[in-house]
PDB file of C-alpha atoms in Angstrom:
ATOM      1  CA  MET W  17     -14.216  13.638   0.945  1.00 50.00           C
ATOM      2  CA  ALA W  18     -14.960  15.373   4.173  1.00 49.00           C
ATOM      3  CA  TYR W  19     -13.059  15.722   7.335  1.00 50.00           C
ATOM      4  CA  PHE W  20     -13.251  18.038  10.246  1.00 50.00           C
ATOM      5  CA  VAL W  21     -10.905  20.853  11.107  1.00 45.00           C
ATOM      6  CA  LYS W  22     -11.318  21.334  14.814  1.00 50.00           C
ATOM      7  CA  SER W  23      -8.230  23.022  16.167  1.00 52.00           C
ATOM      8  CA  THR W  24      -5.439  25.392  15.257  1.00 54.00           C
ATOM      9  CA  ARG W  25      -2.979  22.481  15.283  1.00 58.00           C
ATOM     10  CA  SER W  26      -4.887  20.928  12.380  1.00 61.00           C
ATOM     11  CA  ILE W  27      -3.881  23.723   9.998  1.00 63.00           C
ATOM     12  CA  GLY W  28      -0.596  21.969   9.108  1.00 64.00           C
ATOM     13  CA  LEU W  29      -2.486  18.722   8.619  1.00 68.00           C
ATOM     14  CA  THR W  30      -4.968  20.343   6.281  1.00 70.00           C
ATOM     15  CA  GLN W  31      -2.145  21.997   4.348  1.00 66.00           C
ATOM     16  CA  SER W  32      -0.371  18.636   3.967  1.00 67.00           C
ATOM     17  CA  VAL W  33      -3.515  16.949   2.719  1.00 69.00           C
ATOM     18  CA  LEU W  34      -4.241  19.794   0.296  1.00 66.00           C
ATOM     19  CA  HIS W  35      -0.726  19.475  -1.147  1.00 60.00           C
ATOM     20  CA  PHE W  36      -1.633  15.875  -1.992  1.00 63.00           C
ATOM     21  CA  ASN W  37      -3.675  17.574  -4.745  1.00 56.00           C
ATOM     22  CA  PHE W  38      -6.807  15.471  -4.686  1.00 60.00           C
ATOM     23  CA  LYS W  39      -9.322  16.355  -7.379  1.00 61.00           C
ATOM     24  CA  SER W  40     -11.982  17.818  -5.105  1.00 65.00           C
ATOM     25  CA  GLY W  41     -12.893  17.956  -1.483  1.00 77.00           C
ATOM     26  CA  ASP W  42     -15.369  19.204   1.016  1.00 80.00           C
ATOM     27  CA  ILE W  43     -13.927  19.987   4.412  1.00 81.00           C
ATOM     28  CA  TYR W  44     -16.360  20.414   7.290  1.00 79.00           C
ATOM     29  CA  GLY W  45     -15.738  21.796  10.721  1.00 75.00           C
ATOM     30  CA  PHE W  46     -14.374  24.977  12.116  1.00 67.00           C
ATOM     31  CA  VAL W  47     -11.154  26.778  12.848  1.00 70.00           C
ATOM     32  CA  THR W  48     -10.517  28.433  16.159  1.00 70.00           C
ATOM     33  CA  ASP W  49      -9.270  31.780  14.855  1.00 73.00           C
ATOM     34  CA  PRO W  50      -9.667  33.919  11.703  1.00 78.00           C
ATOM     35  CA  ARG W  51      -5.925  33.683  10.886  1.00 80.00           C
ATOM     36  CA  SER W  52      -6.242  29.909  10.455  1.00 77.00           C
ATOM     37  CA  GLY W  53      -9.060  30.375   7.962  1.00 78.00           C
ATOM     38  CA  VAL W  54      -6.878  32.739   5.929  1.00 84.00           C
ATOM     39  CA  ILE W  55      -4.017  30.210   5.979  1.00 82.00           C
ATOM     40  CA  LEU W  56      -6.312  27.447   4.731  1.00 81.00           C
ATOM     41  CA  ASN W  57      -7.791  29.575   1.955  1.00 82.00           C
ATOM     42  CA  ASN W  58      -4.301  30.682   0.870  1.00 86.00           C
ATOM     43  CA  THR W  59      -3.188  27.038   0.754  1.00 82.00           C
ATOM     44  CA  VAL W  60      -6.098  26.227  -1.552  1.00 82.00           C
ATOM     45  CA  LYS W  61      -5.059  29.072  -3.860  1.00 85.00           C
ATOM     46  CA  GLU W  62      -1.351  28.092  -3.744  1.00 83.00           C
ATOM     47  CA  THR W  63      -2.163  24.520  -4.746  1.00 79.00           C
ATOM     48  CA  ASP W  64      -4.405  25.667  -7.624  1.00 80.00           C
ATOM     49  CA  MET W  65      -7.405  23.984  -6.042  1.00 78.00           C
ATOM     50  CA  ALA W  66      -9.735  26.995  -5.851  1.00 80.00           C
ATOM     51  CA  GLY W  67     -13.139  25.810  -6.998  1.00 80.00           C
ATOM     52  CA  SER W  68     -12.261  22.197  -6.151  1.00 80.00           C
ATOM     53  CA  VAL W  69     -11.934  22.428  -2.373  1.00 80.00           C
ATOM     54  CA  HIS W  70     -14.771  23.828  -0.320  1.00 81.00           C
ATOM     55  CA  PHE W  71     -14.823  24.668   3.378  1.00 82.00           C
ATOM     56  CA  TYR W  72     -18.082  24.326   5.262  1.00 82.00           C
ATOM     57  CA  PRO W  73     -18.917  25.337   8.814  1.00 81.00           C
ATOM     58  CA  TYR W  74     -20.332  23.108  11.511  1.00 80.00           C
ATOM     59  CA  THR W  75     -23.613  21.499  10.485  1.00 83.00           C
ATOM     60  CA  ASP W  76     -26.373  19.938  12.540  1.00 86.00           C
ATOM     61  CA  GLN W  77     -27.285  17.814   9.485  1.00 89.00           C
ATOM     62  CA  ILE W  78     -24.174  15.661   9.716  1.00 86.00           C
ATOM     63  CA  MET W  79     -25.491  12.249   8.643  1.00 87.00           C
ATOM     64  CA  PRO W  80     -25.703  13.115   4.913  1.00 88.00           C
ATOM     65  CA  VAL W  81     -22.124  14.422   5.165  1.00 87.00           C
ATOM     66  CA  TYR W  82     -20.932  11.145   6.697  1.00 88.00           C
ATOM     67  CA  TYR W  83     -22.509   9.156   3.854  1.00 87.00           C
ATOM     68  CA  GLU W  84     -20.369  11.109   1.377  1.00 86.00           C
ATOM     69  CA  SER W  85     -17.181  11.071   3.461  1.00 88.00           C
ATOM     70  CA  THR W  86     -13.960   9.249   2.723  1.00 89.00           C
ATOM     71  CA  VAL W  87     -12.438   9.799   6.170  1.00 91.00           C
ATOM     72  CA  LEU W  88     -13.059  11.543   9.469  1.00 90.00           C
ATOM     73  CA  ALA W  89      -9.957  13.077  11.044  1.00 88.00           C
ATOM     74  CA  LEU W  90     -10.242  14.017  14.696  1.00 86.00           C
ATOM     75  CA  THR W  91      -7.548  16.603  15.357  1.00 83.00           C
ATOM     76  CA  SER W  92      -8.564  17.628  18.866  1.00 82.00           C
ATOM     77  CA  ALA W  93      -6.056  17.881  21.695  1.00 81.00           C
ATOM     78  CA  ASN W  94      -8.696  16.380  24.005  1.00 80.00           C
ATOM     79  CA  GLU W  95     -12.220  15.009  23.767  1.00 77.00           C
ATOM     80  CA  GLY W  96     -14.894  13.920  26.202  1.00 75.00           C
ATOM     81  CA  PHE W  97     -15.415  10.600  24.452  1.00 78.00           C
ATOM     82  CA  GLY W  98     -15.527  11.167  20.711  1.00 79.00           C
ATOM     83  CA  LEU W  99     -19.163  10.802  19.735  1.00 85.00           C
ATOM     84  CA  ALA W 100     -18.301  12.097  16.256  1.00 87.00           C
ATOM     85  CA  LEU W 101     -16.062   9.043  15.828  1.00 91.00           C
ATOM     86  CA  ILE W 102     -18.893   6.658  16.686  1.00 92.00           C
ATOM     87  CA  GLU W 103     -21.365   8.521  14.471  1.00 91.00           C
ATOM     88  CA  ALA W 104     -19.002   8.434  11.489  1.00 92.00           C
ATOM     89  CA  GLU W 105     -18.041   4.816  12.173  1.00 94.00           C
ATOM     90  CA  SER W 106     -21.710   3.811  12.137  1.00 93.00           C
ATOM     91  CA  ARG W 107     -21.865   5.151   8.580  1.00 94.00           C
ATOM     92  CA  GLY W 108     -18.783   3.223   7.486  1.00 95.00           C
ATOM     93  CA  VAL W 109     -16.410   6.186   7.524  1.00 95.00           C
ATOM     94  CA  PRO W 110     -12.769   5.269   8.243  1.00 96.00           C
ATOM     95  CA  LEU W 111     -11.415   7.097  11.290  1.00 96.00           C
ATOM     96  CA  VAL W 112      -8.071   8.798  11.857  1.00 94.00           C
ATOM     97  CA  SER W 113      -7.376  10.414  15.215  1.00 93.00           C
ATOM     98  CA  PHE W 114      -4.590  11.506  17.437  1.00 92.00           C
ATOM     99  CA  ASP W 115      -4.284   9.130  20.407  1.00 93.00           C
ATOM    100  CA  ILE W 116      -5.538  11.558  23.032  1.00 90.00           C
ATOM    101  CA  ASN W 117      -7.442  11.344  26.294  1.00 86.00           C
ATOM    102  CA  TYR W 118     -10.261  10.165  26.192  1.00 82.00           C
ATOM    103  CA  GLY W 119     -11.992   7.873  23.791  1.00 85.00           C
ATOM    104  CA  PRO W 120     -10.282   7.450  20.429  1.00 92.00           C
ATOM    105  CA  ASN W 121      -8.243   4.454  21.617  1.00 92.00           C
ATOM    106  CA  GLU W 122     -11.461   2.804  22.811  1.00 91.00           C
ATOM    107  CA  ILE W 123     -13.097   3.298  19.409  1.00 94.00           C
ATOM    108  CA  ILE W 124     -10.349   2.955  16.808  1.00 95.00           C
ATOM    109  CA  GLU W 125      -8.609  -0.350  16.155  1.00 95.00           C
ATOM    110  CA  ASN W 126      -5.461   0.378  14.148  1.00 96.00           C
ATOM    111  CA  GLY W 127      -5.746  -0.973  10.628  1.00 96.00           C
ATOM    112  CA  LYS W 128      -9.265  -2.298  11.171  1.00 97.00           C
ATOM    113  CA  ASN W 129     -11.556   0.744  11.212  1.00 97.00           C
ATOM    114  CA  GLY W 130      -8.951   3.491  10.996  1.00 97.00           C
ATOM    115  CA  TYR W 131      -5.722   4.669  12.547  1.00 97.00           C
ATOM    116  CA  LEU W 132      -4.582   6.051  15.883  1.00 96.00           C
ATOM    117  CA  ILE W 133      -1.742   8.508  15.450  1.00 95.00           C
ATOM    118  CA  LYS W 134       0.761   9.574  18.088  1.00 95.00           C
ATOM    119  CA  ASP W 135      -0.589  12.809  19.538  1.00 92.00           C
ATOM    120  CA  GLY W 136       0.638  15.771  17.515  1.00 88.00           C
ATOM    121  CA  ASP W 137       2.284  13.778  14.705  1.00 90.00           C
ATOM    122  CA  ILE W 138       0.736  15.782  11.880  1.00 86.00           C
ATOM    123  CA  ASP W 139       2.950  14.245   9.200  1.00 87.00           C
ATOM    124  CA  ASP W 140       1.870  10.695  10.089  1.00 92.00           C
ATOM    125  CA  MET W 141      -1.795  11.717  10.235  1.00 90.00           C
ATOM    126  CA  ALA W 142      -1.575  13.409   6.825  1.00 87.00           C
ATOM    127  CA  ALA W 143       0.181  10.338   5.394  1.00 91.00           C
ATOM    128  CA  LYS W 144      -2.549   8.006   6.695  1.00 94.00           C
ATOM    129  CA  ILE W 145      -5.322  10.224   5.306  1.00 90.00           C
ATOM    130  CA  ILE W 146      -3.621  10.427   1.917  1.00 88.00           C
ATOM    131  CA  THR W 147      -3.104   6.646   1.884  1.00 93.00           C
ATOM    132  CA  ILE W 148      -6.828   6.138   2.521  1.00 93.00           C
ATOM    133  CA  PHE W 149      -7.623   8.522  -0.365  1.00 89.00           C
ATOM    134  CA  LYS W 150      -5.218   6.822  -2.760  1.00 88.00           C
ATOM    135  CA  ASP W 151      -6.004   3.174  -1.980  1.00 94.00           C
ATOM    136  CA  PRO W 152      -9.637   2.231  -2.686  1.00 93.00           C
ATOM    137  CA  PHE W 153      -9.074  -1.306  -1.369  1.00 97.00           C
ATOM    138  CA  LEU W 154      -7.769   0.012   1.952  1.00 97.00           C
ATOM    139  CA  ASN W 155     -10.608   2.507   2.078  1.00 95.00           C
ATOM    140  CA  GLN W 156     -13.133  -0.306   1.591  1.00 97.00           C
ATOM    141  CA  LYS W 157     -11.412  -2.505   4.192  1.00 98.00           C
ATOM    142  CA  LEU W 158     -11.485   0.287   6.784  1.00 98.00           C
ATOM    143  CA  SER W 159     -15.081   1.161   5.884  1.00 97.00           C
ATOM    144  CA  THR W 160     -16.164  -2.453   6.366  1.00 97.00           C
ATOM    145  CA  GLY W 161     -14.230  -2.547   9.636  1.00 97.00           C
ATOM    146  CA  ALA W 162     -15.985   0.631  10.754  1.00 96.00           C
ATOM    147  CA  TYR W 163     -19.407  -0.908  10.137  1.00 94.00           C
ATOM    148  CA  GLU W 164     -18.376  -4.053  11.993  1.00 94.00           C
ATOM    149  CA  ALA W 165     -16.921  -2.137  14.944  1.00 94.00           C
ATOM    150  CA  THR W 166     -20.125  -0.207  15.620  1.00 89.00           C
ATOM    151  CA  ASN W 167     -21.599  -3.217  17.401  1.00 87.00           C
ATOM    152  CA  LYS W 168     -19.325  -2.468  20.370  1.00 87.00           C
ATOM    153  CA  PHE W 169     -21.377   0.663  21.050  1.00 84.00           C
ATOM    154  CA  SER W 170     -24.828  -0.655  20.143  1.00 85.00           C
ATOM    155  CA  SER W 171     -27.625   0.281  22.532  1.00 87.00           C
ATOM    156  CA  ALA W 172     -27.839  -3.327  23.769  1.00 89.00           C
ATOM    157  CA  ASN W 173     -24.098  -3.491  24.515  1.00 86.00           C
ATOM    158  CA  VAL W 174     -24.039  -0.078  26.182  1.00 86.00           C
ATOM    159  CA  TRP W 175     -27.065  -1.031  28.319  1.00 87.00           C
ATOM    160  CA  GLN W 176     -25.342  -4.281  29.322  1.00 87.00           C
ATOM    161  CA  ALA W 177     -22.202  -2.369  30.276  1.00 86.00           C
ATOM    162  CA  TRP W 178     -24.240  -0.014  32.472  1.00 86.00           C
ATOM    163  CA  GLN W 179     -25.966  -2.956  34.114  1.00 83.00           C
ATOM    164  CA  ASN W 180     -22.573  -4.483  34.877  1.00 85.00           C
ATOM    165  CA  ILE W 181     -21.235  -1.227  36.301  1.00 85.00           C
ATOM    166  CA  ALA W 182     -24.330  -0.583  38.414  1.00 82.00           C
ATOM    167  CA  LYS W 183     -24.773  -4.274  39.168  1.00 78.00           C
ATOM    168  CA  ILE W 184     -28.390  -4.011  38.110  1.00 68.00           C
ATOM    169  CA  ASP W 185     -30.371  -7.201  38.546  1.00 68.00           C
ATOM    170  CA  THR W 186     -32.885  -7.229  35.699  1.00 66.00           C
ATOM    171  CA  GLN W 187     -34.224 -10.669  36.673  1.00 73.00           C
ATOM    172  CA  THR W 188     -35.592  -9.865  40.141  1.00 74.00           C
ATOM    173  CA  PRO W 189     -38.923  -8.013  40.100  1.00 75.00           C
ATOM    174  CA  ILE W 190     -39.049  -4.674  41.869  1.00 71.00           C
ATOM    175  CA  LYS W 191     -41.203  -4.831  45.025  1.00 68.00           C
TER     176      LYS W 191
END
């Protein structure tokens, strides 16, 4: 299991998921202030999960992490587009994100490759993450949906979209 703690508002989410008491977990990402790190570590101790839950900082070797991940939770208040979502999706990782500007609602199809959560609804996000952990059939369905959804952002489809936007004529030779 790996998901990404990216903002102070994700502390409550992480605490909720930790109280689910899963057997072990690796949580990647970063917190925005030292106090949040203390809160997370205290939650691990309070739930008797010390030694089972491990926090890791940002890594530039993310693909191996995605292959071992159960879910990616995007907890940001805003994003440019959500490249992390597309990267994780391409590795079959189910996605859970707040429905924020910009990007998640263009990437996530509710119930197909993950879930879009009303912005700030930490309880609903935690519930969806826990459901994915607990239900291996749902996890597999969302993983398969993630693989299938990656075609939308394939290089060929993105190139075609740019051609349409720029009205590029690829048939007429350049003089």
